Coordinates of C-alpha atoms in Angstrom, one line a residue:
M1 CA 0.0 0.0 0.0
V2 CA 1.3 3.4 -0.9
S3 CA -0.2 6.9 -0.7
L4 CA -1.2 9.0 -3.7
E5 CA 1.0 11.8 -2.3
T6 CA 4.1 9.5 -2.5
V7 CA 3.3 8.6 -6.1
L8 CA 2.7 12.2 -7.1
N9 CA 5.9 13.4 -5.4
N10 CA 8.0 10.7 -7.0
L11 CA 6.6 11.4 -10.4
G12 CA 7.0 15.2 -10.1
T13 CA 10.7 14.9 -9.0
G14 CA 11.4 11.9 -11.3
V15 CA 10.1 10.7 -14.6
L16 CA 7.6 13.5 -15.2
G17 CA 9.8 16.3 -13.8
S18 CA 10.6 17.6 -17.3
Y19 CA 7.1 17.7 -18.5
N20 CA 4.5 20.4 -18.4
C21 CA 2.4 18.5 -15.9
S22 CA 4.9 19.4 -13.2
I23 CA 6.6 22.6 -11.9
N24 CA 9.6 22.7 -9.6
G25 CA 9.2 19.0 -8.9
T26 CA 5.5 19.2 -8.1
I27 CA 2.6 17.7 -10.1
K28 CA 0.3 20.6 -11.1
K29 CA -3.2 20.5 -9.7
D30 CA -4.8 20.5 -13.1
S31 CA -2.9 17.4 -14.1
I32 CA -3.8 15.3 -11.1
N33 CA -6.9 13.7 -12.6
N34 CA -5.0 12.8 -15.8
I35 CA -2.3 11.2 -13.6
I36 CA -5.0 9.3 -11.7
V37 CA -6.3 7.9 -14.9
L38 CA -2.8 6.5 -15.7
I39 CA -2.3 5.3 -12.1
N40 CA -5.6 3.2 -12.4
S41 CA -4.5 1.9 -15.8
G42 CA -1.0 1.0 -14.6
V43 CA -2.1 -0.6 -11.4
N44 CA -4.7 -2.7 -13.2
W45 CA -2.0 -3.8 -15.8
L46 CA 0.4 -4.7 -13.0
Y47 CA -2.3 -6.7 -11.2
S48 CA -2.8 -8.7 -14.4
E49 CA 0.8 -9.1 -15.3
F50 CA 1.9 -10.3 -11.8
L51 CA -1.3 -11.8 -10.5
L52 CA -1.2 -9.5 -7.5
N53 CA -4.7 -10.3 -6.1
K54 CA -5.3 -14.0 -6.0
R55 CA -8.2 -15.4 -4.0
K56 CA -9.7 -18.8 -3.4
T57 CA -13.4 -19.1 -3.3
T58 CA -15.3 -22.2 -2.2
I59 CA -18.4 -23.1 -4.2
N60 CA -20.9 -25.7 -3.0
L61 CA -21.9 -28.0 -5.8
V62 CA -25.6 -28.6 -6.7
E63 CA -26.7 -31.9 -8.2
D64 CA -27.0 -31.9 -12.0
V65 CA -25.6 -28.3 -12.2
L66 CA -22.4 -27.9 -14.2
E67 CA -22.1 -24.2 -14.6
Y68 CA -21.1 -21.9 -11.8
S69 CA -20.6 -18.1 -11.6
L70 CA -18.2 -16.4 -9.3
N71 CA -20.5 -13.2 -9.1
S72 CA -17.5 -10.9 -8.8
T73 CA -19.4 -7.8 -10.0
G74 CA -16.9 -7.3 -12.8
N75 CA -13.8 -7.4 -10.7
L76 CA -12.5 -10.7 -11.8
I77 CA -9.5 -10.8 -14.2
E78 CA -9.1 -14.6 -14.8
V79 CA -9.9 -18.0 -13.3
L80 CA -6.6 -19.6 -12.7
N81 CA -7.4 -23.0 -11.2
V82 CA -10.2 -25.2 -9.9
F83 CA -9.6 -27.7 -7.1
Y84 CA -11.7 -30.7 -6.1
E85 CA -10.9 -32.8 -3.1
G86 CA -7.4 -31.4 -3.0
S87 CA -6.5 -32.0 -6.6
S88 CA -6.6 -29.8 -9.7
L89 CA -9.8 -30.2 -11.7
E90 CA -10.2 -29.7 -15.5
F91 CA -12.8 -26.9 -16.2
V92 CA -14.1 -24.8 -19.1
A93 CA -14.2 -21.0 -18.8
L94 CA -17.5 -20.1 -20.4
D95 CA -16.9 -16.4 -19.9
N96 CA -14.8 -14.2 -17.6
E97 CA -16.8 -15.2 -14.5
T98 CA -18.5 -18.5 -15.3
I99 CA -17.0 -22.0 -15.4
Q100 CA -18.2 -25.4 -16.3
V101 CA -17.1 -28.4 -14.3
P102 CA -17.4 -32.2 -15.0
A103 CA -20.6 -34.1 -14.1
N104 CA -21.1 -36.3 -11.1
L105 CA -19.1 -34.3 -8.6
V106 CA -20.4 -33.9 -5.0
G107 CA -19.5 -31.6 -2.2
S108 CA -17.7 -28.4 -3.1
I109 CA -14.9 -27.0 -5.4
E110 CA -12.3 -24.4 -4.6
V111 CA -11.8 -21.7 -7.4
E112 CA -8.6 -19.7 -7.5
A113 CA -8.9 -16.5 -9.5
T114 CA -7.1 -13.2 -9.8
Y115 CA -9.0 -9.9 -9.3
K116 CA -8.7 -6.2 -10.2
P117 CA -7.7 -3.5 -7.7
V118 CA -10.1 -0.8 -6.6
D119 CA -9.7 2.2 -8.9
L120 CA -9.1 5.7 -7.6
E121 CA -11.9 8.2 -8.2
L122 CA -11.4 11.4 -10.1
Y123 CA -12.0 14.7 -8.5
S124 CA -14.0 17.8 -9.3
P125 CA -12.2 21.2 -9.2
N126 CA -13.6 21.9 -5.7
E127 CA -12.5 18.5 -4.5
L128 CA -9.0 19.0 -5.9
D129 CA -8.7 22.2 -3.8
A130 CA -9.4 20.2 -0.6
L131 CA -7.6 17.1 -1.6
D132 CA -5.1 15.6 0.8
P133 CA -3.1 13.1 -1.3
N134 CA -1.6 11.5 1.8
S135 CA -5.0 10.3 2.8
V136 CA -5.6 8.4 -0.5
D137 CA -4.2 4.9 -0.7
I138 CA -3.1 3.0 -3.8
D139 CA -3.3 -0.8 -3.3
L140 CA 0.1 -1.7 -4.8
P141 CA 3.2 -3.3 -3.1
V142 CA 6.1 -0.8 -3.1
M143 CA 8.3 -3.2 -5.0
Y144 CA 6.2 -2.5 -8.1
L145 CA 6.4 1.3 -7.9
K146 CA 9.3 1.8 -10.3
A147 CA 7.4 -0.2 -12.9
L148 CA 4.3 1.9 -12.3
Y149 CA 6.3 5.1 -12.7
Y150 CA 7.7 4.0 -16.1
Y151 CA 4.3 2.9 -17.2
I152 CA 2.8 6.3 -16.3
A153 CA 5.6 8.2 -18.0
Q154 CA 5.4 6.1 -21.2
Q155 CA 1.6 6.6 -21.4
W156 CA 1.8 10.3 -20.5
T157 CA 4.0 10.9 -23.6
I158 CA 1.4 9.1 -25.7
S159 CA -1.9 10.4 -24.2
F160 CA -1.3 13.8 -22.6
D161 CA 2.0 15.4 -23.5
T162 CA 1.8 18.4 -25.8
G163 CA 5.6 18.6 -26.3
A164 CA 5.9 21.8 -24.3
G165 CA 8.3 21.8 -21.4
V166 CA 10.3 18.7 -22.4
K167 CA 13.9 19.5 -21.6
S168 CA 15.7 16.2 -22.2
P169 CA 15.7 13.9 -25.3
F170 CA 15.7 11.0 -22.8
H171 CA 12.1 11.7 -22.0
V172 CA 10.4 10.0 -24.9
G173 CA 7.8 7.3 -24.9
N174 CA 10.0 4.6 -26.5
N175 CA 12.7 5.0 -23.9
F176 CA 10.2 4.7 -21.0
E177 CA 8.8 1.6 -22.7
Q178 CA 12.3 0.0 -22.8
L179 CA 12.8 0.9 -19.1
L180 CA 9.4 -0.6 -18.3
D181 CA 10.3 -3.8 -20.1
K182 CA 13.6 -4.1 -18.2
E183 CA 11.9 -3.4 -14.8
V184 CA 9.2 -6.0 -15.5
S185 CA 11.8 -8.5 -16.5
R186 CA 13.8 -7.8 -13.3
L187 CA 10.7 -8.4 -11.2
K188 CA 9.9 -11.6 -12.9
L189 CA 13.5 -12.9 -12.6
K190 CA 13.2 -12.2 -8.8
G191 CA 10.2 -14.4 -8.9
Y192 CA 7.9 -12.2 -6.9
E193 CA 4.4 -13.6 -6.4
A194 CA 1.6 -12.1 -4.3
D195 CA -0.6 -14.4 -2.2
V196 CA -3.6 -12.2 -1.3
S197 CA -6.8 -13.2 0.3
L198 CA -9.7 -11.3 1.9
D199 CA -8.2 -11.4 5.3
H200 CA -4.4 -11.3 4.8
N201 CA -1.8 -9.8 2.5
K202 CA 1.4 -11.8 2.4
F203 CA 4.1 -11.3 -0.2
I204 CA 6.5 -14.1 -0.9
N205 CA 9.6 -14.4 -3.0
N206 CA 9.1 -18.0 -4.2
G207 CA 11.2 -19.5 -1.3
F208 CA 14.0 -17.0 -1.5
I209 CA 13.0 -15.2 1.8

C-alpha cells in the first residue's frame, strides 16, 4: 500500500519532472486527474501481469448443475485453477466469470482467480482544492512502484504530453517503454508472487526469503 502523495511526489521529481504536468518537482493540480487515470490503468496492468490479487473461493456443488458463476461484480480478471478434493480439476471457462465443471461431482470445489484492484476516483475542481493526497491509498506493493512510474511516463507521452516543457531527449515514450520492459523482466526474474486473500496480504519471493 502506498499513498497518492508519495506517487505524485516521486513522479514530479522523477520521470515526469521535465514535462509540463509538473513545476519545480510538483505535479500541477490541473494534471492530477490525468495522472490518476494513468495510475488506475497502470495498477490494473500490474495486477494482471503479476497476479497480485489471487483469491480462493469455495463453491458448493448442486446436483446436475455444471455451470457456476463467481459473481465478482466485474472485478475478476481470470480464473486460474479449480480444485476438487485437494486435486486440480479440469474446467471450461464459459466467460470471464462463469466456469463449467465435469458431471457427477459432489460436495464443493475451490476456485482460484485473480481480481482487479479498486480504482481511484477522479476529483471535481472543488474536491482538488481540498484534496489531501496523503489520505488516498493505492493498493500496490512498493516493490512494483518503479514499474508503475515507467508505465505512467510512457503513457503520458502518448496520451497527454503536448511537447511543451520537455527539456531532455531522454524523456520520450519509447525510452520509457524500454525501461518498463527491463523493470518487468527484473521483477519476474526475482520471482515475486503475491498471495492475497480477503483477510491477509502476504508477499512471498518463491522461497528466497
